[in-house]
Coordinates of C-alpha atoms and ligand atoms in Angstrom, one line a residue:
M18 CA -2.4 -75.8 25.7
R19 CA -4.2 -77.4 23.0
K20 CA -3.0 -76.5 19.6
A21 CA -6.6 -74.8 18.8
A22 CA -6.2 -72.4 21.5
V23 CA -2.5 -71.8 21.2
G24 CA -3.7 -70.6 17.5
A25 CA -6.2 -68.8 19.0
A26 CA -4.1 -66.9 21.4
V27 CA -1.4 -66.0 18.6
V28 CA -4.2 -64.8 16.6
G29 CA -5.7 -62.8 19.3
A30 CA -2.1 -61.3 20.2
A31 CA -1.9 -60.7 16.4
A32 CA -4.9 -58.9 16.5
V33 CA -4.0 -56.5 19.5
C34 CA -0.6 -55.9 18.1
A35 CA -2.0 -55.0 14.9
V36 CA -4.2 -52.4 16.8
A37 CA -1.5 -51.5 18.6
A38 CA 0.4 -50.8 15.7
L39 CA -2.3 -49.0 13.9
V40 CA -2.6 -46.3 16.8
V41 CA 1.2 -46.1 16.8
R42 CA 1.2 -45.4 13.0
H43 CA -1.8 -43.1 13.4
R44 CA 0.0 -41.2 16.3
M45 CA 3.2 -41.3 14.0
R46 CA 1.7 -39.7 11.5
K47 CA -0.4 -36.9 13.3
S48 CA 3.2 -36.2 14.9
S49 CA 5.2 -36.3 11.5
K50 CA 2.4 -34.2 9.9
W51 CA 2.8 -31.8 12.7
A52 CA 6.5 -31.9 12.3
R53 CA 6.0 -30.8 8.8
C54 CA 3.8 -28.1 9.6
V55 CA 6.5 -26.9 12.3
S56 CA 8.9 -27.2 9.3
I57 CA 7.1 -25.5 6.9
L58 CA 6.6 -22.6 9.3
R59 CA 10.3 -22.2 10.6
E60 CA 11.7 -22.5 6.9
F61 CA 9.3 -19.2 5.9
E62 CA 10.2 -17.4 9.3
E63 CA 13.8 -18.2 8.4
K64 CA 13.5 -17.0 4.5
C65 CA 11.4 -13.7 5.8
G66 CA 14.3 -12.9 8.1
T67 CA 15.1 -8.9 8.5
P68 CA 17.8 -8.7 10.9
D69 CA 18.9 -4.8 11.0
A70 CA 22.2 -5.6 9.0
K71 CA 20.0 -6.7 6.0
L72 CA 17.9 -3.7 6.5
K73 CA 20.7 -1.2 6.4
Q74 CA 22.2 -3.0 3.3
L75 CA 18.6 -2.3 1.7
A76 CA 18.6 1.0 2.7
D77 CA 22.2 1.6 1.2
A78 CA 20.6 -0.2 -2.3
M79 CA 17.7 1.9 -1.9
V80 CA 20.0 4.8 -2.0
V81 CA 22.1 3.8 -5.1
E82 CA 18.5 3.4 -6.8
M83 CA 17.6 6.7 -5.8
H84 CA 20.9 8.4 -7.2
A85 CA 20.6 6.4 -10.4
G86 CA 16.9 7.0 -10.9
L87 CA 17.5 10.7 -10.6
A88 CA 20.4 10.6 -13.1
S89 CA 18.6 9.4 -16.2
E90 CA 15.2 8.2 -17.2
G91 CA 15.2 4.4 -17.0
G92 CA 18.4 4.3 -15.1
S93 CA 17.1 2.3 -12.2
K94 CA 13.9 0.0 -11.2
L95 CA 12.9 3.3 -9.1
K96 CA 11.5 5.5 -11.6
M97 CA 12.2 8.8 -9.4
L98 CA 9.3 10.6 -11.3
I99 CA 9.5 14.4 -11.3
S100 CA 6.5 15.5 -10.1
Y101 CA 6.5 19.4 -11.1
V102 CA 5.7 20.2 -7.7
D103 CA 8.2 22.9 -6.9
N104 CA 5.8 24.7 -4.6
L105 CA 4.3 23.1 -1.6
P106 CA 1.2 24.7 0.0
T107 CA 1.8 28.0 1.8
G108 CA -1.5 28.1 3.9
D109 CA -2.5 31.2 1.5
E110 CA -4.7 29.3 -0.8
D111 CA -8.3 30.5 -1.3
G112 CA -11.3 29.3 -2.6
V113 CA -13.5 26.2 -3.5
F114 CA -11.7 23.1 -4.9
Y115 CA -12.3 19.6 -5.7
A116 CA -10.2 16.6 -5.6
L117 CA -10.7 13.0 -7.2
D118 CA -8.6 10.5 -5.5
L119 CA -8.4 7.3 -7.6
G120 CA -5.6 4.8 -7.1
G121 CA -6.8 1.2 -5.6
T122 CA -9.8 -0.2 -3.8
N123 CA -12.2 2.8 -3.4
F124 CA -12.3 6.4 -5.0
R125 CA -13.2 9.5 -3.6
V126 CA -14.5 12.8 -4.4
L127 CA -14.0 15.9 -2.1
R128 CA -14.9 19.7 -2.2
V129 CA -12.6 21.7 0.0
Q130 CA -13.2 25.2 0.9
L131 CA -9.9 26.7 1.5
G132 CA -10.0 30.2 3.9
G133 CA -7.0 32.0 2.4
K134 CA -4.2 33.1 5.0
A135 CA -4.4 31.9 8.0
G136 CA -8.3 30.9 7.2
G137 CA -7.1 27.1 6.9
I138 CA -9.7 24.7 5.8
V139 CA -13.1 26.3 6.2
H140 CA -15.1 22.9 5.1
Q141 CA -15.0 19.8 3.5
E142 CA -17.3 17.0 2.3
F143 CA -16.6 13.9 0.5
T144 CA -18.6 11.1 -1.0
E145 CA -16.8 7.6 -1.9
A146 CA -17.3 4.6 -3.9
S147 CA -15.7 1.2 -4.9
I148 CA -14.4 0.7 -8.1
P149 CA -16.3 -2.1 -9.6
P150 CA -14.0 -5.2 -10.1
N151 CA -15.1 -5.2 -14.3
L152 CA -14.1 -1.5 -14.9
M153 CA -10.3 -2.3 -13.5
V154 CA -9.7 -4.6 -16.4
G155 CA -12.5 -2.9 -19.0
T156 CA -11.7 0.1 -20.9
A157 CA -10.3 3.7 -20.1
D158 CA -13.8 5.2 -21.4
A159 CA -16.1 2.8 -19.2
L160 CA -13.5 3.3 -16.4
F161 CA -13.7 7.3 -16.7
D162 CA -17.2 7.4 -17.5
Y163 CA -18.2 5.6 -14.2
I164 CA -16.0 8.3 -12.3
A165 CA -17.0 11.3 -14.3
E166 CA -20.8 10.2 -13.5
K167 CA -19.9 10.2 -9.8
L168 CA -18.6 13.6 -9.9
A169 CA -21.3 14.6 -11.8
N170 CA -23.8 13.7 -9.1
F171 CA -21.5 15.3 -6.4
V172 CA -21.6 18.7 -8.6
A173 CA -25.4 18.5 -9.2
E174 CA -25.7 18.2 -5.1
E175 CA -23.2 21.5 -4.4
E176 CA -24.9 24.3 -2.1
Q177 CA -25.2 27.4 -3.5
K178 CA -22.8 28.9 -1.5
F179 CA -19.8 26.8 -3.4
N180 CA -20.6 28.0 -6.3
Q181 CA -17.7 29.6 -8.3
P182 CA -17.8 33.2 -9.1
P183 CA -19.5 34.3 -12.5
G184 CA -17.1 33.5 -15.1
R185 CA -14.8 30.7 -13.3
Q186 CA -14.9 27.2 -13.9
R187 CA -14.2 24.7 -11.1
E188 CA -11.3 23.3 -10.6
L189 CA -9.9 20.0 -9.9
G190 CA -6.9 18.1 -8.2
F191 CA -6.3 14.5 -9.7
T192 CA -5.1 12.3 -7.5
F193 CA -4.1 9.2 -9.8
S194 CA -1.9 6.8 -7.7
F195 CA -0.4 4.7 -10.5
P196 CA 3.0 5.4 -12.3
V197 CA 2.8 8.3 -14.9
M198 CA 5.4 10.2 -16.6
Q199 CA 4.5 13.9 -16.0
T200 CA 4.6 16.5 -18.6
S201 CA 3.8 19.4 -16.9
I202 CA 1.7 19.9 -13.3
N203 CA -1.5 19.0 -15.0
S204 CA -0.4 16.2 -17.6
G205 CA 1.1 13.0 -17.5
N206 CA 1.0 9.6 -19.5
L207 CA 0.2 6.4 -17.7
I208 CA 3.3 4.1 -17.8
R209 CA 1.6 1.1 -16.7
W210 CA -1.1 -0.3 -14.2
T211 CA -0.4 -1.8 -10.6
K212 CA -2.2 -3.3 -8.1
G213 CA -4.8 -5.2 -10.0
F214 CA -5.5 -2.7 -12.5
S215 CA -5.0 -3.7 -16.3
I216 CA -6.7 -1.5 -18.7
D217 CA -4.5 -1.9 -22.0
D218 CA -6.1 0.9 -24.1
M219 CA -5.1 3.5 -21.5
V220 CA -1.4 2.7 -21.0
G221 CA 0.7 5.5 -22.7
K222 CA -2.2 7.9 -22.6
D223 CA -2.7 11.4 -20.8
V224 CA -4.4 10.6 -17.6
V225 CA -5.9 14.3 -17.7
A226 CA -7.0 14.1 -21.2
E227 CA -9.1 11.1 -21.0
L228 CA -10.8 12.3 -17.4
S229 CA -11.3 15.7 -19.2
K230 CA -13.0 13.8 -22.4
A231 CA -15.0 11.6 -19.9
L232 CA -15.7 15.1 -17.8
E233 CA -17.1 16.8 -21.3
R234 CA -18.9 13.5 -22.0
K235 CA -21.2 13.9 -18.5
G236 CA -21.5 17.2 -18.9
V237 CA -19.3 18.4 -16.0
D238 CA -17.9 21.5 -16.1
M239 CA -14.5 21.3 -14.4
R240 CA -10.7 21.8 -15.3
V241 CA -8.3 19.5 -14.1
S242 CA -5.5 21.8 -13.0
A243 CA -3.2 19.2 -11.2
L244 CA -2.3 15.8 -11.7
V245 CA -0.6 14.3 -8.9
N246 CA -0.3 10.6 -6.9
D247 CA -1.4 9.7 -3.3
T248 CA 2.2 10.4 -2.2
I249 CA 2.4 13.8 -3.7
G250 CA -0.9 14.7 -2.0
T251 CA -0.2 13.6 1.1
L252 CA 3.2 15.8 1.2
A253 CA 1.1 18.9 0.3
G254 CA -1.6 18.4 2.4
G255 CA 1.1 17.3 5.4
R256 CA 3.1 20.5 4.7
Y257 CA 0.1 22.6 4.6
S258 CA -0.6 21.9 8.3
N259 CA 3.1 21.4 9.4
K260 CA 6.0 22.9 7.9
D261 CA 8.8 20.1 9.0
V262 CA 7.0 17.8 6.5
A263 CA 9.5 16.5 4.0
V264 CA 8.6 12.8 3.2
A265 CA 5.1 10.9 2.5
V266 CA 4.8 7.3 2.4
I267 CA 1.9 5.7 1.7
L268 CA 0.7 1.9 2.9
G269 CA -2.6 0.7 1.4
T270 CA -3.6 -1.6 -1.2
G271 CA -0.2 -0.6 -2.8
T272 CA 2.9 1.3 -1.5
N273 CA 4.9 4.4 -2.6
A274 CA 6.9 7.3 -1.4
A275 CA 7.4 11.0 -2.0
Y276 CA 10.1 13.4 -0.9
V277 CA 11.5 16.8 -1.4
E278 CA 14.7 16.9 -3.3
R279 CA 17.0 19.7 -4.3
A280 CA 16.5 20.6 -7.9
Q281 CA 20.5 20.6 -8.5
A282 CA 20.6 16.7 -7.5
I283 CA 18.1 15.9 -10.2
P284 CA 20.5 15.3 -13.5
K285 CA 17.9 14.5 -15.4
W286 CA 15.8 17.5 -14.9
H287 CA 16.4 19.9 -17.8
G288 CA 13.8 22.4 -17.4
P289 CA 14.5 25.9 -15.5
L290 CA 15.5 25.6 -11.9
P291 CA 12.5 26.2 -9.8
K292 CA 12.6 29.6 -7.5
S293 CA 12.1 27.1 -4.5
G294 CA 15.6 25.3 -5.5
E295 CA 13.2 22.1 -4.7
M296 CA 11.2 19.5 -6.5
V297 CA 8.9 16.7 -5.3
I298 CA 10.0 13.4 -6.6
N299 CA 7.7 10.7 -6.6
M300 CA 9.7 7.5 -6.1
E301 CA 7.5 4.7 -7.2
W302 CA 9.2 2.6 -4.6
G303 CA 6.7 -0.4 -4.7
N304 CA 9.1 -1.3 -7.9
F305 CA 12.1 -1.2 -5.9
R306 CA 14.0 -4.9 -5.9
A307 CA 17.2 -5.9 -4.3
S308 CA 19.2 -8.8 -4.3
H309 CA 18.9 -8.8 -0.2
L310 CA 15.1 -8.5 -0.2
P311 CA 13.9 -11.6 1.5
L312 CA 11.7 -13.5 -0.9
T313 CA 10.2 -17.0 -0.5
K314 CA 8.7 -19.3 -2.7
Y315 CA 5.5 -18.2 -2.0
D316 CA 6.5 -14.5 -2.9
N317 CA 7.9 -16.0 -6.0
A318 CA 4.4 -18.1 -7.0
L319 CA 2.3 -14.9 -5.9
D320 CA 4.3 -12.6 -8.3
A321 CA 4.4 -15.0 -11.2
E322 CA 0.6 -15.4 -11.0
S323 CA -0.1 -11.7 -10.9
L324 CA -1.3 -9.3 -13.4
N325 CA 2.3 -7.7 -13.5
P326 CA 4.9 -10.7 -12.8
G327 CA 8.1 -9.2 -12.1
E328 CA 7.1 -5.6 -11.4
Q329 CA 6.2 -4.2 -7.9
I330 CA 8.5 -6.4 -6.1
F331 CA 8.8 -4.5 -2.7
E332 CA 5.1 -3.8 -3.1
K333 CA 4.4 -7.2 -3.1
I334 CA 5.6 -8.4 0.1
T335 CA 4.9 -5.1 1.7
S336 CA 1.5 -3.6 1.1
G337 CA -2.5 -4.3 1.8
M338 CA -3.2 -5.8 -1.5
Y339 CA -0.8 -8.7 -0.9
L340 CA -0.3 -9.7 2.7
G341 CA -3.3 -11.4 3.2
E342 CA -2.7 -13.6 -0.1
I343 CA 0.7 -14.4 1.1
L344 CA -0.9 -15.9 4.3
R345 CA -3.4 -17.9 2.2
R346 CA -0.4 -19.5 0.3
V347 CA 1.7 -20.8 3.0
L348 CA -1.7 -21.7 5.0
L349 CA -2.4 -23.9 1.8
K350 CA 1.0 -25.5 1.9
M351 CA 0.6 -26.7 5.5
A352 CA -3.2 -28.0 4.5
E353 CA -1.5 -30.1 1.5
E354 CA 1.4 -31.3 3.1
A355 CA 0.8 -31.4 7.1
A356 CA -3.2 -31.6 7.0
I357 CA -3.5 -28.7 9.4
F358 CA -7.3 -28.6 8.7
G359 CA -7.9 -32.2 8.3
D360 CA -7.1 -34.6 5.5
E361 CA -9.1 -32.5 2.7
V362 CA -7.8 -29.3 1.7
P363 CA -10.3 -26.8 2.2
P364 CA -11.6 -26.0 -1.0
K365 CA -12.0 -22.0 -0.3
L366 CA -8.3 -21.9 0.6
Q367 CA -7.6 -22.5 -2.6
C368 CA -9.2 -19.3 -3.8
P369 CA -6.6 -16.6 -4.5
F370 CA -7.2 -13.6 -2.9
I371 CA -10.1 -14.9 -0.9
L372 CA -8.2 -14.0 2.4
R373 CA -7.7 -10.3 2.5
T374 CA -5.1 -8.3 4.7
P375 CA -8.3 -6.8 6.9
H376 CA -8.7 -10.3 8.1
M377 CA -5.4 -10.9 8.7
S378 CA -5.1 -8.0 10.8
A379 CA -8.0 -9.0 12.7
M380 CA -6.7 -12.4 13.4
H381 CA -3.1 -11.1 14.1
H382 CA -4.6 -8.4 16.9
D383 CA -6.9 -11.8 18.5
A384 CA -6.4 -11.0 22.4
T385 CA -8.9 -13.9 23.4
P386 CA -7.4 -16.5 25.1
D387 CA -8.5 -19.4 22.8
L388 CA -8.1 -17.6 19.9
K389 CA -11.7 -17.3 19.1
V390 CA -11.4 -14.5 16.3
V391 CA -8.9 -16.8 14.4
G392 CA -11.5 -19.5 14.7
D393 CA -14.3 -17.5 13.3
K394 CA -12.5 -16.1 10.5
L395 CA -11.5 -19.6 9.4
K396 CA -14.7 -20.7 9.5
D397 CA -16.4 -17.8 7.8
I398 CA -13.8 -17.1 5.0
L399 CA -12.4 -20.6 4.4
E400 CA -15.5 -22.3 5.4
I401 CA -13.3 -24.5 7.9
P402 CA -15.7 -25.6 11.0
N403 CA -13.2 -26.6 13.7
T404 CA -9.5 -25.6 14.3
S405 CA -7.8 -26.5 17.0
L406 CA -6.0 -23.9 19.4
K407 CA -2.5 -25.5 18.3
V408 CA -3.5 -24.6 14.8
R409 CA -5.0 -21.1 15.4
R410 CA -1.6 -20.5 17.0
V411 CA 0.2 -21.4 14.1
V412 CA -1.9 -18.8 12.0
V413 CA -1.3 -16.0 14.5
E414 CA 2.4 -16.6 14.1
L415 CA 2.2 -16.4 10.3
C416 CA 0.5 -13.2 10.3
N417 CA 3.3 -11.7 12.6
I418 CA 5.7 -13.1 10.4
I419 CA 4.3 -11.5 7.0
A420 CA 3.5 -8.3 9.0
T421 CA 6.9 -7.9 10.7
R422 CA 8.7 -8.4 7.4
G423 CA 6.6 -6.1 5.5
A424 CA 7.0 -3.3 8.2
R425 CA 10.5 -3.7 8.5
L426 CA 11.2 -3.5 5.0
A427 CA 9.2 -0.3 5.1
A428 CA 11.3 1.5 7.7
A429 CA 14.3 0.3 5.8
G430 CA 13.1 1.8 2.8
I431 CA 12.1 5.2 4.9
L432 CA 15.9 4.9 6.3
G433 CA 17.0 5.3 2.5
I434 CA 15.1 8.2 2.0
L435 CA 16.5 9.9 5.0
K436 CA 19.7 9.0 4.2
K437 CA 19.4 10.4 0.5
M438 CA 18.3 13.8 2.3
G439 CA 21.2 13.6 4.5
R440 CA 18.9 13.3 7.4
D441 CA 19.4 10.2 9.2
T442 CA 22.2 11.6 11.8
P443 CA 22.1 14.2 14.0
R444 CA 23.4 17.3 12.0
S445 CA 25.9 19.3 13.8
G446 CA 24.3 21.7 16.1
G447 CA 21.0 21.2 14.4
S448 CA 17.9 19.7 15.9
A449 CA 16.0 19.6 12.5
K450 CA 12.9 17.9 12.7
T451 CA 11.7 15.7 9.6
V452 CA 8.1 15.0 9.6
I453 CA 7.2 11.8 7.7
A454 CA 3.5 12.1 6.4
M455 CA 1.9 8.7 6.4
D456 CA -1.4 7.6 4.8
G457 CA -3.2 4.3 3.6
G458 CA -5.6 1.8 5.1
L459 CA -2.7 -0.2 6.0
Y460 CA -1.1 2.0 8.0
E461 CA -4.3 3.3 9.5
H462 CA -5.7 0.1 10.6
Y463 CA -3.0 -2.6 10.9
T464 CA -1.8 -1.3 14.5
E465 CA 0.8 -4.4 14.8
Y466 CA 2.3 -3.4 11.5
R467 CA 2.6 0.3 12.1
N468 CA 4.0 -0.2 15.6
C469 CA 6.9 -2.4 14.0
L470 CA 7.4 0.2 10.9
E471 CA 8.0 2.9 13.7
T472 CA 9.9 0.8 16.2
T473 CA 12.2 -0.5 13.2
L474 CA 13.0 2.9 12.1
N475 CA 13.7 4.3 15.5
E476 CA 16.0 1.6 16.2
L477 CA 17.9 1.6 12.8
V478 CA 18.5 5.9 13.0
G479 CA 19.4 5.4 16.9
E480 CA 18.0 7.1 20.0
E481 CA 19.2 10.5 19.7
M482 CA 18.1 10.9 15.9
A483 CA 14.9 9.1 16.5
A484 CA 13.8 12.1 18.6
H485 CA 14.1 13.9 15.2
V486 CA 12.1 11.7 13.2
V487 CA 8.4 11.9 13.5
F488 CA 5.7 10.0 12.0
E489 CA 2.6 11.7 11.2
H490 CA -1.0 10.1 10.2
S491 CA -2.1 12.4 7.7
V492 CA -6.0 12.3 7.8
D493 CA -7.4 12.4 4.3
G494 CA -3.9 14.3 3.0
S495 CA -3.6 12.8 -0.2
G496 CA -7.4 14.3 -1.4
I497 CA -6.9 17.8 0.3
G498 CA -3.3 18.0 -0.9
A499 CA -4.5 17.7 -4.4
A500 CA -7.2 20.3 -3.7
L501 CA -4.5 22.4 -2.4
L502 CA -2.3 21.8 -5.2
A503 CA -5.0 22.9 -7.8
A504 CA -5.5 26.2 -5.8
S505 CA -1.4 27.0 -6.0
H506 CA -1.8 26.0 -9.5
S507 CA -5.0 27.8 -10.3
L508 CA -5.8 29.4 -13.7
Y509 CA -7.3 32.2 -11.9
L510 CA -4.3 32.9 -9.3
E511 CA -3.4 36.4 -11.3
D512 CA -7.2 37.5 -10.4
K513 CA -6.4 37.3 -6.8
S514 CA -3.3 39.2 -6.5
Ligands
LIG603 P1 -6.0 2.6 -1.5 O1 -4.7 2.4 -1.2 O2 -7.1 1.7 -2.2 O3 -6.1 4.1 -2.0 P2 -6.6 2.7 1.3 O4 -5.5 3.6 1.8 O5 -8.1 3.1 2.0 O6 -7.1 2.6 -0.2 O7 -6.1 1.4 1.6 C1 -6.9 0.1 1.5 C2 -6.1 -1.1 1.9 O8 -5.7 -0.8 3.4 C3 -6.8 -2.5 1.9 O9 -6.6 -2.8 0.7 C4 -6.2 -3.1 2.6 O10 -5.3 -4.0 2.2 C5 -5.7 -2.5 3.7 N1 -6.7 -2.1 4.8 C6 -7.6 -1.8 5.1 N2 -8.3 -1.9 6.6 C7 -7.3 -2.7 7.0 C8 -7.2 -3.2 8.4 N3 -8.1 -3.1 8.9 N4 -6.4 -4.1 8.7 C9 -5.0 -4.3 7.6 N5 -5.2 -3.4 6.5 C10 -6.4 -2.7 6.2
LIG604 MG1 -5.4 5.6 -1.4

C-alpha cells in the first residue's frame, strides 16, 4: 500500500471509530441518564416507605400526642381543641336553618329544612362559589364581605315558604375549617391560617364577630348560632343519620379529624361536666409530626417554601393541596438530572402547584394500554409534547408512591384515634360498631387513595376488628352538620318545647 493510501485508510478507520464512539457515548449517556431516573425513583420510593410496623409506631405516637394535647393547652403539636359540642344531633331538630361552609378551595351556602322527630331532612339546597385567590391573602373585611354578599343573594332568593316565623331571626351554622380556639359554641378566635390562606389582620380575632359584622354591612338578618369546622360538622351530620358515628375524618384540600371523647378524659376542660358525659374534640391532626414520619427532601423543600413552614407537616404529605405538588417536584428533579423530558427542562414544570392532585389522580387511574391520559395531561398541563411509554410508566409509579404514602398515613392516624377510644381491638363480648364519617374531595374522588386507606386500616386492626370498623362517606355532612348544630343550639329552643 502506498503511503497516501495507508494514510487515507487510517483516517477512514479513525472516522468510523469516532462515529462509533459517539454512538456508544450517546447510548451510554442515554442509559446512564435512565439509570439516574431509576435511582431517583427508587430512592424516593424507599424514603416514602410505610411498612406496617412504622404505621403502628405512628399510631402510638398519635395516641401519646392526643393525651398531651388533652392534658394542657399547648401541650402538644396536636391542639385537641374543645368544640363545645357536647350534644350531637338527635334527629328531633326542627325548622329552617342555614349553613356556611368555608375551608379551602370552595365555599358553600346551604338552606336546610328539618322535619323534627323522625321527619329527617325535608329539603336542602345550596349554592357554591370559589374563593378568589387574592381574597385568600388580603384582609378579613374583603374576605367576609365577599362571603356575606353571596349569603345576601342566597337569602334574597329564598322562597316564601322558608321564611322564618314572625319575630324570629334566621340562624346559621358556620363551618370554618381552620384552627380556632373556641370560647363557646358560637364564638372562637382564629389561631392561624392553613391551606394557602394568609390574612394577617384576622389571626387572633373572633371569627363569628367578623362574619357577623360583614353580614350587618351587607344587610343580612342572620344570627350565627354555631361555629364548627368541617370535621365537627361531618361528625354531627353523620350522627344524625347513624348513631354509631363516633369519628370524622376530612381528606380534602387539607386534612383533619374529630372524635367523641369522654369529658372526664380531658384534663384541660375546666367547665361543667356535660350531661352527656361527652365532648367532641377537634384534633387538628394536620399539624401532627413525629420522628417516624417518612419525609423526603422534596417534602422538606415544599414545606420550606410554603406559607406556613414547619407547620401542618402531616397535612403536607397526606392531603389534596399538596400531593400533586410533591409529584411535580420529583418530576422536576428527574427532568433536571435525568433529562426524562429531553435536554431542556420544560418551563411549566418549574411552576409551583401547576400540577394539581385531580390531575395526578387522573394519571394514576389511567387504564389505557399506552397511558394516553398521562400523555395528554403532560401535554396539556406541562406542555411536554411527546413522552415515551417508559416515562409515562414512571409518572404513574410516582403517583402510586405518593398516594400510597398519604393514604397509609391517614390510616395510621385513624388507628391512633381508635386506640385512644379503646376501640381498636374486639371488646370482650361486645360487637360495638365504630362508624367513621369520611368526607373531602380527595377521599371522594381519588379511588386508589381511598381504597388504599380502607384496606390499610383493615389490615392494621386485623380481620376480626375490621368487621366492626366501618367507613361511611358523609355526603355534604359538614354543611348539613353545621345547620343541625345551629338547630340544636338555636336561640329559640325553649319556644318549641
Ligand atoms: P375543601 O377541602 O377545600 O373544603 P373539598 O373537600 O371539595 O374542598 O376538597 C377539594 C380538594 O379535593 C381539592 O383541593 C383536591 O385536592 C381534591 N380533589 C378534588 N377532586 C379530586 C380528584 N378528582 N382527584 C383527587 N383529588 C381531588
Ligand atoms: Mg370542605
